[in-house]
PDB file of C-alpha atoms and ligand atoms in Angstrom:
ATOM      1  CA  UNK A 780      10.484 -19.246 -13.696  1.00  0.00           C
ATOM      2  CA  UNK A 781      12.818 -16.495 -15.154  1.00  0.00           C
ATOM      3  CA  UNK A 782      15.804 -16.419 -13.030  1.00  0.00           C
ATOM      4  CA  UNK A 783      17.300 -13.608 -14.606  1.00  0.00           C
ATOM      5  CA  UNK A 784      18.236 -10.735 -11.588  1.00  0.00           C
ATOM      6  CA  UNK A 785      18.974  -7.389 -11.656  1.00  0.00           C
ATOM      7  CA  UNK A 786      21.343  -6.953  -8.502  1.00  0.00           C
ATOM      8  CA  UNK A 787      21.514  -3.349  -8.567  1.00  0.00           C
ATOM      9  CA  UNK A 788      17.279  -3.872  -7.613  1.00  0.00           C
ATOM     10  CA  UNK A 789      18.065  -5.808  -4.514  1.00  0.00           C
ATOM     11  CA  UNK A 790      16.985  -8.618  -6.477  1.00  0.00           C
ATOM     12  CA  UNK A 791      16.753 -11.575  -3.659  1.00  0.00           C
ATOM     13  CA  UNK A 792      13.427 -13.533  -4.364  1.00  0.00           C
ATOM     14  CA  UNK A 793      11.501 -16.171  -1.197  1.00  0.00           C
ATOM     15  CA  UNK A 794      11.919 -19.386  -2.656  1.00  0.00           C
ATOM     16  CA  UNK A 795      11.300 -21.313   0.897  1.00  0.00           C
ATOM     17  CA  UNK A 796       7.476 -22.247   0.729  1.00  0.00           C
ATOM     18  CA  UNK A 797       7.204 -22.676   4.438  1.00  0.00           C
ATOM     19  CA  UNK A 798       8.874 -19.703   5.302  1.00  0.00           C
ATOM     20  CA  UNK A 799       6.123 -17.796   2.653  1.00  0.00           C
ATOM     21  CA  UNK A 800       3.457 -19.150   4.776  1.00  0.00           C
ATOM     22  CA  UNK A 801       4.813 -18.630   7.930  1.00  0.00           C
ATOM     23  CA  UNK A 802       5.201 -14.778   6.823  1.00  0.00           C
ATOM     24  CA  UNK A 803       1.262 -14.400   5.001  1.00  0.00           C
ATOM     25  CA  UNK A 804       0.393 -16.122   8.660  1.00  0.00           C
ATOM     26  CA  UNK A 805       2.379 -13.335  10.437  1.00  0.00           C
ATOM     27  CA  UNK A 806       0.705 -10.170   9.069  1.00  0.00           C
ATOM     28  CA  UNK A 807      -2.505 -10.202  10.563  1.00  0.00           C
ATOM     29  CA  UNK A 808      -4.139  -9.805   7.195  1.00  0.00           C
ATOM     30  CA  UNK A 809      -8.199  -9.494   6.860  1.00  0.00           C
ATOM     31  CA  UNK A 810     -10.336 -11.123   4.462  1.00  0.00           C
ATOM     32  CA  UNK A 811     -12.120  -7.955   2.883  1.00  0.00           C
ATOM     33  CA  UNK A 812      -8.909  -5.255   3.178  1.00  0.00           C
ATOM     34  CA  UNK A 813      -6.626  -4.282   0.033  1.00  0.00           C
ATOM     35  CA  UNK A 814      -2.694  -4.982   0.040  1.00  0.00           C
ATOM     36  CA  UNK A 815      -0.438  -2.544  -1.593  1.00  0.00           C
ATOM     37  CA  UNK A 816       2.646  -5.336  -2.404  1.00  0.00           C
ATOM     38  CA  UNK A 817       6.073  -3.704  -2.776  1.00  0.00           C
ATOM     39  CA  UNK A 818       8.440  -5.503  -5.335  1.00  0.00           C
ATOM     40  CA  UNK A 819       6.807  -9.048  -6.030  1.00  0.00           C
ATOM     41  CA  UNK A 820       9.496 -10.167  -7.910  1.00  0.00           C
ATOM     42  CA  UNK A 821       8.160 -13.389  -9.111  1.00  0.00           C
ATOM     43  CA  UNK A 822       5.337 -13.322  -7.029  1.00  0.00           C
ATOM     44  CA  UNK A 823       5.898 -15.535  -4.360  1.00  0.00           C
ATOM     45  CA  UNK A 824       3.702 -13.909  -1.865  1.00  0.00           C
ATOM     46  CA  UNK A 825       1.589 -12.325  -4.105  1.00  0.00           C
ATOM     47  CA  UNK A 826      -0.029 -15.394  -4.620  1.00  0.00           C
ATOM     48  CA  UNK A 827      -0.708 -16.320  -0.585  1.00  0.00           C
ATOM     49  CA  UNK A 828      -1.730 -12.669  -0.340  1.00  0.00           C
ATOM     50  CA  UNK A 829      -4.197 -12.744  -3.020  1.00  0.00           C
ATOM     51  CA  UNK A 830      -6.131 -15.650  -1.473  1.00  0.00           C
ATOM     52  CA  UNK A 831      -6.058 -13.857   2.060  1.00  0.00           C
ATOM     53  CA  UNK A 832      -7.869 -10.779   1.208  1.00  0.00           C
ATOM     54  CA  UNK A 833      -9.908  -8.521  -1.082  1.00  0.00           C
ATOM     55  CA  UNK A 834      -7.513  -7.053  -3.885  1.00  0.00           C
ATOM     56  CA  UNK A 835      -3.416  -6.977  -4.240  1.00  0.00           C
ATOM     57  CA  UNK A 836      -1.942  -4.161  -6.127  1.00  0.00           C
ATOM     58  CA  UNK A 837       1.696  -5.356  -6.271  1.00  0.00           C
ATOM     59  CA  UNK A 838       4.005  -2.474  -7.593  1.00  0.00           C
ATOM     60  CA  UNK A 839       7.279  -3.691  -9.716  1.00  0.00           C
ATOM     61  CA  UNK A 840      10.110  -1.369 -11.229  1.00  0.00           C
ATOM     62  CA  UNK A 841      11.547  -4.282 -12.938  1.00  0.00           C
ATOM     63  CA  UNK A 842       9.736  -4.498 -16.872  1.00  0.00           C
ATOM     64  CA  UNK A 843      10.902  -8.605 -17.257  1.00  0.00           C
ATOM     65  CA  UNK A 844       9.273  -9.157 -13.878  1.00  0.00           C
ATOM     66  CA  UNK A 845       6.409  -7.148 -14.600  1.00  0.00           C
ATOM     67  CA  UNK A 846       5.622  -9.015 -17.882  1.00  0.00           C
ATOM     68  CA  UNK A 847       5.925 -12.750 -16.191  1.00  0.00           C
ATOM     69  CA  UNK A 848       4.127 -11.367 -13.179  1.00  0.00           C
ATOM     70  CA  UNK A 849       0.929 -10.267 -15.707  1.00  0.00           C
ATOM     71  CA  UNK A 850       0.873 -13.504 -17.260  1.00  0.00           C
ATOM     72  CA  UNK A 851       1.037 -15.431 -14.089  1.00  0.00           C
ATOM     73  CA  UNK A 852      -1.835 -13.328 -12.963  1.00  0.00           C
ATOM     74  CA  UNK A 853      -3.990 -13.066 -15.908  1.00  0.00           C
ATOM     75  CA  UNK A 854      -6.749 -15.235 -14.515  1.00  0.00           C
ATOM     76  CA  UNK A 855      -6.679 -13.758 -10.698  1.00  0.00           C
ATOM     77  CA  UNK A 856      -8.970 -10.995 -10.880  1.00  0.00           C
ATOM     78  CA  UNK A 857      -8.240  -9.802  -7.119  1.00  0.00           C
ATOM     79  CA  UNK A 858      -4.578  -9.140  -8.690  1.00  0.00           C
ATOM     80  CA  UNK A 859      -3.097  -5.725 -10.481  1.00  0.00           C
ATOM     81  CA  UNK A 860       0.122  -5.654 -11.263  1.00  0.00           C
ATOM     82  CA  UNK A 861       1.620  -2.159 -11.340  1.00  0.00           C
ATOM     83  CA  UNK A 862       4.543  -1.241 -13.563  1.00  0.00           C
ATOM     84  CA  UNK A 863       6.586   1.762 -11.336  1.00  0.00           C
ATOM     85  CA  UNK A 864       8.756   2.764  -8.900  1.00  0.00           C
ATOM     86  CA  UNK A 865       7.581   2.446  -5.525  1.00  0.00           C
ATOM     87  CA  UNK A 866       8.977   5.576  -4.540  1.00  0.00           C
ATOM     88  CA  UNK A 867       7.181   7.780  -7.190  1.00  0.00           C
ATOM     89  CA  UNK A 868       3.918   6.093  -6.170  1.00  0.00           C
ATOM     90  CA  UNK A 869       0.786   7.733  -4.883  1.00  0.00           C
ATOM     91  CA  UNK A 870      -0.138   4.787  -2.510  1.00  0.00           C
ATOM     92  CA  UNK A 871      -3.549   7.393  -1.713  1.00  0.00           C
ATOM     93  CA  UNK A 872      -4.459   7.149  -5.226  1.00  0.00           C
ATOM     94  CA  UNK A 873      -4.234   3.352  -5.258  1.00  0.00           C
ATOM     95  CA  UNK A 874      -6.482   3.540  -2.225  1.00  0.00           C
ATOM     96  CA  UNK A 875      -8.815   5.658  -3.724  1.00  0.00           C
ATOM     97  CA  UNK A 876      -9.147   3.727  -7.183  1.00  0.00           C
ATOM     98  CA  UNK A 877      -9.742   0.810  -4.589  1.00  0.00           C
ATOM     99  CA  UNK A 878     -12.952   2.471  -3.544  1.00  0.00           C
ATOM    100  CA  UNK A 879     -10.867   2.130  -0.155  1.00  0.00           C
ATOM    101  CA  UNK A 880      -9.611   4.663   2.787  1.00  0.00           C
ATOM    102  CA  UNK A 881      -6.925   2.531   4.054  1.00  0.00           C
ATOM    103  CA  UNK A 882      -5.080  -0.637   3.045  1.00  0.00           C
ATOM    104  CA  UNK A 883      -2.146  -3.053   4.114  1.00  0.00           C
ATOM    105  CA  UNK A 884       1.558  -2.607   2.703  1.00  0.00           C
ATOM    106  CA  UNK A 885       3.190  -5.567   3.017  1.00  0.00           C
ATOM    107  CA  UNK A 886       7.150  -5.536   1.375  1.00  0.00           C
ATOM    108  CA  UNK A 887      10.182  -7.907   0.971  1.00  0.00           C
ATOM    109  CA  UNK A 888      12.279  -4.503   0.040  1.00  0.00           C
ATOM    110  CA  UNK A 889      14.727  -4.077  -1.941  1.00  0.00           C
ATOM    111  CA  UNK A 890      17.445  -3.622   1.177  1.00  0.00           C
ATOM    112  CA  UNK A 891      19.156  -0.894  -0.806  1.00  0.00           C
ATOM    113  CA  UNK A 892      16.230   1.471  -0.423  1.00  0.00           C
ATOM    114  CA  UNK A 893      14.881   0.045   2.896  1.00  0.00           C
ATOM    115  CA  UNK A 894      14.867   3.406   4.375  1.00  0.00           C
ATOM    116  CA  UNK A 895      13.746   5.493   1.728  1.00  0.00           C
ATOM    117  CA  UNK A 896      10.683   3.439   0.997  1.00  0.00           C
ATOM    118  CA  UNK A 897       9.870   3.545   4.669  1.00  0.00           C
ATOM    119  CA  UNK A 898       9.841   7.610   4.844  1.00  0.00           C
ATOM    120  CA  UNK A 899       7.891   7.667   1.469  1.00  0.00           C
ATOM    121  CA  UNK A 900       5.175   5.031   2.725  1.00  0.00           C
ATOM    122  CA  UNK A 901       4.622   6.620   6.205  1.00  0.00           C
ATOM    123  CA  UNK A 902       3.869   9.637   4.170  1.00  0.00           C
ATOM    124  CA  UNK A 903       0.721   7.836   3.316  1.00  0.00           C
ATOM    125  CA  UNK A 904       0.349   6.981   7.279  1.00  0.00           C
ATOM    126  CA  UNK A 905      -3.336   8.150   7.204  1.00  0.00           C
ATOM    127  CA  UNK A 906      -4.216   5.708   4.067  1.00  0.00           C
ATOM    128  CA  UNK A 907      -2.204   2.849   6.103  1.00  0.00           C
ATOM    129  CA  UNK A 908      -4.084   0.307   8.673  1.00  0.00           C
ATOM    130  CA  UNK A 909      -1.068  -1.923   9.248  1.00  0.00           C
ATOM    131  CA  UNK A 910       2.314  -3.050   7.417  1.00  0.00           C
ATOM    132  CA  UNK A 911       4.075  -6.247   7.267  1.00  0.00           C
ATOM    133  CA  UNK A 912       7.776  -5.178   6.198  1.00  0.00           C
ATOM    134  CA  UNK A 913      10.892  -7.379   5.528  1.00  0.00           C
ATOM    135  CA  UNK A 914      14.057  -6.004   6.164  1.00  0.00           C
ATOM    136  CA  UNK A 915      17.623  -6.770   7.356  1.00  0.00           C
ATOM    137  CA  UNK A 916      18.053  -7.952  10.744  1.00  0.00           C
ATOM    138  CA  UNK A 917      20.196  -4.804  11.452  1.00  0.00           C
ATOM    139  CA  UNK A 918      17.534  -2.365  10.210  1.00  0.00           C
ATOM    140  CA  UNK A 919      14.646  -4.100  11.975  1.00  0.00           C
ATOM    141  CA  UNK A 920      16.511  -4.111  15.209  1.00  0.00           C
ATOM    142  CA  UNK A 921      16.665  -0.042  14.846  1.00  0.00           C
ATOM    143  CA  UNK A 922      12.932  -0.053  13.540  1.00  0.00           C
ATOM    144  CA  UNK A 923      12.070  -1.805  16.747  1.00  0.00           C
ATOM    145  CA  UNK A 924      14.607  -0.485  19.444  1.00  0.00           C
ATOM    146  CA  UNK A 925      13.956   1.062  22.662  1.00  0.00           C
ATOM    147  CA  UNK A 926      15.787   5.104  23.997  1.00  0.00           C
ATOM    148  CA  UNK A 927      19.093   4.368  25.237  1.00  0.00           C
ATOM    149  CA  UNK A 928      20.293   1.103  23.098  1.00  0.00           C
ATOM    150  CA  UNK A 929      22.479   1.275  20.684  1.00  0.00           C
ATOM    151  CA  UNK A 930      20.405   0.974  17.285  1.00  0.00           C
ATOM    152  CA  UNK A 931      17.755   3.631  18.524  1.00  0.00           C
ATOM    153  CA  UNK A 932      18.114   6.697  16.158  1.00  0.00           C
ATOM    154  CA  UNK A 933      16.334   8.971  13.590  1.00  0.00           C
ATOM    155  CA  UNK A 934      14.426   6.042  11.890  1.00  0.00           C
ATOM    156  CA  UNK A 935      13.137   4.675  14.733  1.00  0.00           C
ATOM    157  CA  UNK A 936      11.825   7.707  16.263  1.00  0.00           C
ATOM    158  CA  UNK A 937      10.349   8.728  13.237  1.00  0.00           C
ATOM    159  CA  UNK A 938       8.711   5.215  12.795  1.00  0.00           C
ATOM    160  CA  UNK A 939       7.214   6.025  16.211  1.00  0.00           C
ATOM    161  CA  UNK A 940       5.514   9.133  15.374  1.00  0.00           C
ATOM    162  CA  UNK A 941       3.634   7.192  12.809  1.00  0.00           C
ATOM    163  CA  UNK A 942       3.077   3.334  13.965  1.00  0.00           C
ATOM    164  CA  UNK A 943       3.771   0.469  16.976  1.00  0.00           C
ATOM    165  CA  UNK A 944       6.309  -1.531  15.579  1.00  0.00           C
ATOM    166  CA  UNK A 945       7.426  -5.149  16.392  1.00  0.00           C
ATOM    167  CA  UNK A 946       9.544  -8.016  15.463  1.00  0.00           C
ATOM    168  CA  UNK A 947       7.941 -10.705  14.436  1.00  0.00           C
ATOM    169  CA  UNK A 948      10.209 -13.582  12.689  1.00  0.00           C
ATOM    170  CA  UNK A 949      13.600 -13.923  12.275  1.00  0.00           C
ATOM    171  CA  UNK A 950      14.434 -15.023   8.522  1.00  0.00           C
ATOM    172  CA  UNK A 951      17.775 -16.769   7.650  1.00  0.00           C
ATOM    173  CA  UNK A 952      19.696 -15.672   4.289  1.00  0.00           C
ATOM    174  CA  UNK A 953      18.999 -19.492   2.956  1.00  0.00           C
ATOM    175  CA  UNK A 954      15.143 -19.052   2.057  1.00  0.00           C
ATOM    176  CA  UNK A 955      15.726 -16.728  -0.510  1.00  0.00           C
ATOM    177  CA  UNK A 956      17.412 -16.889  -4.108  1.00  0.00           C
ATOM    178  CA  UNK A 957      20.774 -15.793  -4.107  1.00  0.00           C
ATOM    179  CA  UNK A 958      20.932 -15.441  -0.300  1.00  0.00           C
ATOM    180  CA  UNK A 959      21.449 -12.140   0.744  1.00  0.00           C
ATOM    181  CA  UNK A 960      24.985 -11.633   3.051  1.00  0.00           C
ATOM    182  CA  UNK A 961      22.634 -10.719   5.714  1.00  0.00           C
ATOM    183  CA  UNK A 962      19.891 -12.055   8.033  1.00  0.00           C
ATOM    184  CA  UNK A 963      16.502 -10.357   7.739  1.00  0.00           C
ATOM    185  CA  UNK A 964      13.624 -10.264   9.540  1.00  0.00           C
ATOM    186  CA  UNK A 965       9.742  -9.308   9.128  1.00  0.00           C
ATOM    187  CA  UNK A 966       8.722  -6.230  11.530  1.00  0.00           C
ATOM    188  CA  UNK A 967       5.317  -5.999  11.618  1.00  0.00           C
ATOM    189  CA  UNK A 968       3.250  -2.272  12.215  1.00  0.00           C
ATOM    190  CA  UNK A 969       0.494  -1.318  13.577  1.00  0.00           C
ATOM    191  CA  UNK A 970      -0.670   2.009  12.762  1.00  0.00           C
ATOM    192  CA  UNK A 971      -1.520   5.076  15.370  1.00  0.00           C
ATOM    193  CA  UNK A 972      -5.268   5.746  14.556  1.00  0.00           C
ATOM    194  CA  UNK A 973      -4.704   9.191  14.257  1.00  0.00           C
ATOM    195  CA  UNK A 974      -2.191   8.745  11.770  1.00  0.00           C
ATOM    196  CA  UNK A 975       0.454   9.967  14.288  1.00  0.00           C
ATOM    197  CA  UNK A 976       1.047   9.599  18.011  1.00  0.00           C
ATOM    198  CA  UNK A 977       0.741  13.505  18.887  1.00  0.00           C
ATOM    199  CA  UNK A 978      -0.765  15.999  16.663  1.00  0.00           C
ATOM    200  CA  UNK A 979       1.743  18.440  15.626  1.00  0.00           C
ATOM    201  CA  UNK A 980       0.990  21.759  13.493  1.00  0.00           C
ATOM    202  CA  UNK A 981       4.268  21.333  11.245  1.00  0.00           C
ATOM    203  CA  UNK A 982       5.098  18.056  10.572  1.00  0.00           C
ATOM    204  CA  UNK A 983       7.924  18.657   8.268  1.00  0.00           C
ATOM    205  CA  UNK A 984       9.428  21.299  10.798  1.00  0.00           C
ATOM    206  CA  UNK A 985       9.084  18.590  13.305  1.00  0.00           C
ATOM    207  CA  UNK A 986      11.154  16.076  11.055  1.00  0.00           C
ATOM    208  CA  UNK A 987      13.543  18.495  10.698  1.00  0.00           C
ATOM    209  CA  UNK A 988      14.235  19.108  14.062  1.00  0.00           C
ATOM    210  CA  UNK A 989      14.895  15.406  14.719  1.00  0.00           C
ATOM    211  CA  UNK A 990      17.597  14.890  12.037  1.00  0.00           C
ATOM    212  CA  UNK A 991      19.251  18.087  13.636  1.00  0.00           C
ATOM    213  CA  UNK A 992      18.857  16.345  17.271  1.00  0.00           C
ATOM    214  CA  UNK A 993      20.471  13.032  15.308  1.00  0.00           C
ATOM    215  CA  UNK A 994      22.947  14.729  13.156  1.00  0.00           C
ATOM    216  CA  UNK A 995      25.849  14.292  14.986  1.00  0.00           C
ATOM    217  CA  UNK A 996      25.871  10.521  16.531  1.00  0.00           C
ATOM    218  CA  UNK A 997      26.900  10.256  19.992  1.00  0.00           C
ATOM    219  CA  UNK A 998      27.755  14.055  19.961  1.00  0.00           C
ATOM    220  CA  UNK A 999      25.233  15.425  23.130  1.00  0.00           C
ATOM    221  CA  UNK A1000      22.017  16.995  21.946  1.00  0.00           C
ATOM    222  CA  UNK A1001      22.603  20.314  23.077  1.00  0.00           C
ATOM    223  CA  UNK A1002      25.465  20.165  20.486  1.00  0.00           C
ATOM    224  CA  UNK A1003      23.258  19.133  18.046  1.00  0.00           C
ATOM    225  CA  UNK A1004      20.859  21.732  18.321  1.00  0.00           C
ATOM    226  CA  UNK A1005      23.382  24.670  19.154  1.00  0.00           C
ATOM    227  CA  UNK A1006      23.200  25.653  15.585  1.00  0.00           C
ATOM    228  CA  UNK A1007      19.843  26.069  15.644  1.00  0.00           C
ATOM    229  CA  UNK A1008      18.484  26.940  19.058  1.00  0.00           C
ATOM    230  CA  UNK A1009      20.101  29.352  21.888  1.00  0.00           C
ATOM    231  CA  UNK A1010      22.157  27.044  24.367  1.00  0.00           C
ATOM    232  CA  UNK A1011      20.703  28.656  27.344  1.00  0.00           C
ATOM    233  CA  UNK A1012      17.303  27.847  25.887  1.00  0.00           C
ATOM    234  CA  UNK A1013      18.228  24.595  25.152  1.00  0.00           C
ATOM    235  CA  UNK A1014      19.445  23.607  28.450  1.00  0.00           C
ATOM    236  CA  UNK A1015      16.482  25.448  30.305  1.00  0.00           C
ATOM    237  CA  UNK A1016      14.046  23.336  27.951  1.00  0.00           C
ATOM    238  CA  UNK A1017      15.758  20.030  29.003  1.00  0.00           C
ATOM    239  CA  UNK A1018      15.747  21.049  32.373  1.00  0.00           C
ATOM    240  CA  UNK A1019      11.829  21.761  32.197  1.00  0.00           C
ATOM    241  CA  UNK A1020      11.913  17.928  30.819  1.00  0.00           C
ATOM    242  CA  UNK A1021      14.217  16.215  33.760  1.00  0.00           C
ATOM    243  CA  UNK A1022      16.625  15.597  31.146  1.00  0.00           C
ATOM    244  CA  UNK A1023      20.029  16.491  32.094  1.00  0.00           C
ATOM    245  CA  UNK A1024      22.261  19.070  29.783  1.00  0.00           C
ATOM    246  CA  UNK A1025      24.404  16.730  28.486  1.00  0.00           C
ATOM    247  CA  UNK A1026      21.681  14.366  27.512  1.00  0.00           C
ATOM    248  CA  UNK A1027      21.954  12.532  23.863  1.00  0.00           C
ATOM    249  CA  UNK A1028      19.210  12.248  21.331  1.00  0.00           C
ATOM    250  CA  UNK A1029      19.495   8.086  21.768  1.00  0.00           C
ATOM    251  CA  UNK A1030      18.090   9.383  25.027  1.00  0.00           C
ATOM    252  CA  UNK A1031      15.076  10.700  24.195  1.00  0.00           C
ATOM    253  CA  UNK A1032      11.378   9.439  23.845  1.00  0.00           C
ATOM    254  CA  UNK A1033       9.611  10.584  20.817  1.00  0.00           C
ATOM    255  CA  UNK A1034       7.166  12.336  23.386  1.00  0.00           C
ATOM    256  CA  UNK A1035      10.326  13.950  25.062  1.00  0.00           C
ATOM    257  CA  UNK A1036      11.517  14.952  21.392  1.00  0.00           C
ATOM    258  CA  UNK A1037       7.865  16.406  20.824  1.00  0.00           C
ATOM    259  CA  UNK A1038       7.835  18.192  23.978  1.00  0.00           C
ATOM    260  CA  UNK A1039      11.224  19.592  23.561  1.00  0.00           C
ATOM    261  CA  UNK A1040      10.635  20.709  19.691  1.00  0.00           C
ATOM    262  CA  UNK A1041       7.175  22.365  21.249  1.00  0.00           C
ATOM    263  CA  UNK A1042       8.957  24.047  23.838  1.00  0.00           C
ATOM    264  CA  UNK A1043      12.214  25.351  21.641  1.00  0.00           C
ATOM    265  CA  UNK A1044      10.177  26.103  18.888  1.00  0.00           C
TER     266      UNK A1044
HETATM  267  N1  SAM B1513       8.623 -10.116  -3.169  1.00  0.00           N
HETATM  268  C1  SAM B1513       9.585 -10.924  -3.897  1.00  0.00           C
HETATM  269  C2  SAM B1513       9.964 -12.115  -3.048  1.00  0.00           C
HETATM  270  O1  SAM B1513       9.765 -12.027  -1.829  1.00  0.00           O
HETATM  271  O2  SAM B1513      10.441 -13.100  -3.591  1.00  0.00           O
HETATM  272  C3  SAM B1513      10.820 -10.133  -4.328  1.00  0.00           C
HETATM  273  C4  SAM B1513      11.544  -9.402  -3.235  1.00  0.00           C
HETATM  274  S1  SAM B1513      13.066  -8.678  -3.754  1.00  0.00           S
HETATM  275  C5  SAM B1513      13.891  -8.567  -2.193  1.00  0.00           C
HETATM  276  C6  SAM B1513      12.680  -6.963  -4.029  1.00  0.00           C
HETATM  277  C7  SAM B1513      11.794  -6.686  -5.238  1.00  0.00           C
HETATM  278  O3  SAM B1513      11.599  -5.269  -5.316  1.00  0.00           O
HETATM  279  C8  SAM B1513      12.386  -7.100  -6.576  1.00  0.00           C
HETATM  280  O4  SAM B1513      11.413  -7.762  -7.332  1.00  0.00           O
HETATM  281  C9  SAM B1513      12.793  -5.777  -7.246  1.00  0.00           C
HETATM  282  O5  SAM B1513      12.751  -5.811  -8.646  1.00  0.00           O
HETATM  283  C10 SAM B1513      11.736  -4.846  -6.675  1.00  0.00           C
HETATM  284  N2  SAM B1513      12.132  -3.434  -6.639  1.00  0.00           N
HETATM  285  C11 SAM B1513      13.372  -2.898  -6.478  1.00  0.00           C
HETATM  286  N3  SAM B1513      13.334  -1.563  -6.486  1.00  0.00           N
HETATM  287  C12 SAM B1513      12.003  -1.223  -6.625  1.00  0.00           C
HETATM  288  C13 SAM B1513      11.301   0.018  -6.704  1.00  0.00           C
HETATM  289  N4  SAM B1513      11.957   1.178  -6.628  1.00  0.00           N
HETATM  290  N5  SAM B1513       9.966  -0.015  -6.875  1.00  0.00           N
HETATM  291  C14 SAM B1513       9.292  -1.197  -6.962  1.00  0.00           C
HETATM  292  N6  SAM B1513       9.901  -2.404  -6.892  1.00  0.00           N
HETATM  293  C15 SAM B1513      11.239  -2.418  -6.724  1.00  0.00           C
END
């Protein structure tokens, strides 16, 4: 195996066999779907994925890995290996030269772009049945957290609009090579049929209106939103919602956020 690692890619690859299996067992996978794999690396679970389910199309920045990983795959017709940056990927066209509507993302991520690869694949929500994401422990506990704790913020509500998450295993820094500083964990998604939890006209306008709500951590929300909104309005709105003037965005449900942006708007 070439152990040669690009740090600066967030290069930290599953060598713990078990721990493999216990993930592939985690996600919930079926036999005749298609999984879009983010960074194989050397293809650890590429291999347990391909022999759960229709077709992997794994997608690796990294031209050393990609060349090992289509050698190693040469004979496994249910594998592609795609040379490109997940972020400038169409994962609708994958689906669609798939002959497929929707398909399973599963990820070990690169940590440093956790959170950008997250708002680029939940643009593809609609083309998405389920994912199976690892992340840091600290992210996952935000991607999972509940209004009023201290790690719920703009990705989890966002994360909301889009999909159910939950925790599902708890993965210690010693099953990969090099261990990362941190503890990770696999947070598993369900998708909202619809594509989204409520249907909203403008989407974008929507997201917007969250970061603004989020912008300022601990700050209240009318405070927040002052720069955008009336403060009378603002405080009449949250009134109309139970929610008290000097309520925080932490506070909030999405479906209190969604109200409120309807109501403001
Ligand atoms: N899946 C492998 C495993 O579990 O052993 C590797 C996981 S490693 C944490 C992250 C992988 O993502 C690396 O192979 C890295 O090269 C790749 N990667 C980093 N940035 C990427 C990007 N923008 N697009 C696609 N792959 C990327």
């Amino acid at each position: 195996m070439n152990k040669r690692r690009q740090p600066k890619l967030g290069q930290h690859f599953l060598t713990d066999t078990r721990y493999c299996s216990r993930i592939v067992d985690a996600l919930g996978l079926r036999a005749d779907e298609l999984v879009i794999e983010i960074g194989p690396g050397h293809g650890a679970m590429t291999e347990l994925l391909a022999a759960r389910v229709r077709r992997v199309v794994a997608i690796e920045v990294d031209p050393g890995l990609v060349n090992e990983l289509r050698q190693q795959f040469e004979q496994a017709p249910k594998v592609e290996i795609v040379h490109a940056d997940v972020l400038l990927t169409d994962l609708s066209a994958i689906c669609r030269q798939s002959d497929v509507n929707q398909c399973y993302v599963f990820g070990n991520l690169p940590y440093y772009i956790t959170s950008p690869i997250i708002h680029h694949v939940l643009g593809f929500a609609g083309h998405i049945r389920a994912m199976g994401l690892l992340v840091q422990r600290e992210v996952a506990n935000r991607l999972v957290a509940n209004p009023g704790t201290r790690d719920y913020g703009y990705l989890t509500v966002f994360t909301r609009l889009y999909s159910s998450p939950r925790m599902v295993l708890q993965i210690p820094p010693g099953v990969f090579s090099p261990p990362p500083k941190v503890h990770s964990a696999l947070v598993c998604f369900e998708m909202l049929s619809t594509g989204r939890s409520v249907s909203l006209e403008d989407e974008e306008e929507f997201l917007r209106f969250l970061k603004q709500s989020f912008a300022y951590k601990r700050k209240k929300l009318i405070n927040c939103l002052s720069p955008v909104y009336p403060r009378q309005r603002i405080e009449q709105e949250l009134g109309r919602l139970e929610l008290s003037s000097g309520a925080r965005a932490e506070e909030l449900s999405l479906e209190q956020f969604i109200a409120l942006f309807l109501h403001l708007r």
